[in-house]
Amino acid sequence: MAKRPRKIGNKKKETRRIKTEPSCVFEKDSLDILRAALIELEKSFSNLPSAANAIKDKVKFEKTILGVAERLKDNYPYFHPLYAGQMLKPPHPIARAAYMLSLWINPNNHALDGGRASSAMEREAVAEIAKMFGWQTHVGHLTGGGTMANLEALWVAGQLNPGKKIIASEQAHYTHSRVSGVLGLKVELVPCDAKGRMDIEELRKTLDHDDVGTVVVTVGTTAAGAVDPLPQILELRKQYGFRLHADAAYGGYFVLADNLDHETKKSFDRLGEVDSIVVDPHKHGFQPYGCGCVIFRDPTVARFYKHDSPYTYFTSKELHLGEISLECSRAGASAVALWATQKFLPLIRGGEFAKSLDVSREAALSLYRKLKADKRFITAFPPELDILVWAPAARKASEASELSRAFFNEIAKRNLHLALAELPVKFFGTQLERDRETITCLRSVLMKPEHLNWVDKIWEIMDAAADVVIRKD
Ligand SMILES: Cc1ncc(COP(=O)(O)O)c(C=O)c1O
């Protein structure tokens, strides 16, 4: 993290110390520490005959890597607080350093033969995640991302309830429909209410008419950060007896947050009662991409993964992670980075990591309040987590959609990068004439801990862009 986040509610400290020199955007101190750690790691292999893999042609190497730097310039500044568009949170320096350090070993967490230390680190890190949801026993592992993690959860659901339907909300991530297709499972999407949450009455109707095996509860939708009403869904489970899977890929870590509103908190408080959970460390957990996680409350579902391999599981009778995962080779580096991050920022209530989530939500609320107080904008529901959606004020949904695109382009010229989303007009209440069912609106994910300190700057840019794009009357 570049800067310590400002304390919530401490108005006096709102003065910003924003450095804009290009030399200040990347953290580099960790490179020296990484070098020292690499030398330390090398010591344990010093009994081997020398085999250092020196770079043969340093000139070519340098030219190539500088060429890479050149190519990488063609990116939005995802690492910078003025990038507040998609769900992108830079890896923590400790995650980056640990990941890089492990690359000199390049462990593979498929079998213990390929990644002994990193497999143990994965099991410890995943157990910490399970504990965060109150699970003392579980079975689970890291995956390439949220898609693979959800695929495994739905695959197990399908094994337990063959032929029965998967139900998710229409705001659930599209991955559920896609992976259900891959798995040959029937899926149905139920409508949402005006707050983007699964509509309970619609769910009940579906349960009355369909043979439902599993309900997917989304704990933080991708578009608007809405949290499906878990307590009511758990009540329905008593009556209808379905399996419950929580897609908390984006929102799961907010179980540690202290500043959720009452309704949202009630859902998080009962997250431990579902059957499986997906949470993505590569979203809110400060990890490089390639790190999702799926956990099952009932460890005996490991039986579905059971298989043998004529060439894999030789060196140990202990569990090899490949025996409880659909993917075979997986980056041990991901486990090492996650383990290091959780040592540095433990997953505990009131800890530094938990507070960083409070800060993200406060950033979203702070920007929401500014938008709500300004007649040039219309807002949807208040952010439940740290995503908010809004649009320029207009008479009709079609006009607001056009203005959203113009505003998006105008702020990009000013170095502020937001996102666009196509969402139901009902999310905006009755503020707009509904000449279309959806509205193209602006979407912002304020998930960097620095964002709270940058809300004033973000607003300054939005204010200037609004003067150009949006009518004041
Ligand atoms: C709620 C939710 N589920 C699943 C996914 C898919 O995750 P991934 O992109 O890591 O495959 C996302 C991605 O944004 C998400 O927000």
PDB file of C-alpha atoms in Angstrom, residues 18 20 69 80 82 93 103 112 121 137 151 244 267 270 272 284 290 300 359 375 381 389 415 420 433 435 460:
ATOM      1  CA  ILE A  18      -0.911  13.465  -3.733  1.00  0.00           C
ATOM      2  CA  THR A  20       2.114  13.204  -9.217  1.00  0.00           C
ATOM      3  CA  ALA A  69       8.261  -2.257 -20.664  1.00  0.00           C
ATOM      4  CA  HIS A  80      -3.280   4.151  -9.500  1.00  0.00           C
ATOM      5  CA  LEU A  82      -7.384   7.487 -10.456  1.00  0.00           C
ATOM      6  CA  PRO A  93       4.032  -5.600  -2.339  1.00  0.00           C
ATOM      7  CA  LEU A 103       9.536 -18.268  -9.170  1.00  0.00           C
ATOM      8  CA  LEU A 112       3.499 -32.792  -3.343  1.00  0.00           C
ATOM      9  CA  MET A 121       1.266 -23.083   2.443  1.00  0.00           C
ATOM     10  CA  THR A 137     -13.341 -28.133   9.047  1.00  0.00           C
ATOM     11  CA  LEU A 151     -17.216 -24.372 -11.818  1.00  0.00           C
ATOM     12  CA  LEU A 244     -26.710 -23.399  -1.254  1.00  0.00           C
ATOM     13  CA  SER A 267     -26.293 -11.787   5.197  1.00  0.00           C
ATOM     14  CA  ARG A 270     -24.846 -16.200   8.147  1.00  0.00           C
ATOM     15  CA  GLY A 272     -20.993 -19.876   7.231  1.00  0.00           C
ATOM     16  CA  HIS A 284     -10.074  -8.095  -2.748  1.00  0.00           C
ATOM     17  CA  GLY A 290      -4.552 -16.426 -11.016  1.00  0.00           C
ATOM     18  CA  THR A 300     -16.441 -35.584   2.452  1.00  0.00           C
ATOM     19  CA  VAL A 359     -11.985   2.229   4.118  1.00  0.00           C
ATOM     20  CA  LYS A 375     -28.492  17.727  -9.303  1.00  0.00           C
ATOM     21  CA  PHE A 381     -29.178   2.521  -4.319  1.00  0.00           C
ATOM     22  CA  VAL A 389     -23.431   3.069  -9.956  1.00  0.00           C
ATOM     23  CA  ASN A 415      -6.924  10.820 -16.465  1.00  0.00           C
ATOM     24  CA  LEU A 420     -19.740   1.664 -17.836  1.00  0.00           C
ATOM     25  CA  GLU A 433     -38.758   7.945 -17.968  1.00  0.00           C
ATOM     26  CA  ASP A 435     -38.046   4.454 -22.654  1.00  0.00           C
ATOM     27  CA  GLU A 460     -12.832  17.518  -8.679  1.00  0.00           C
TER      28      GLU A 460
END
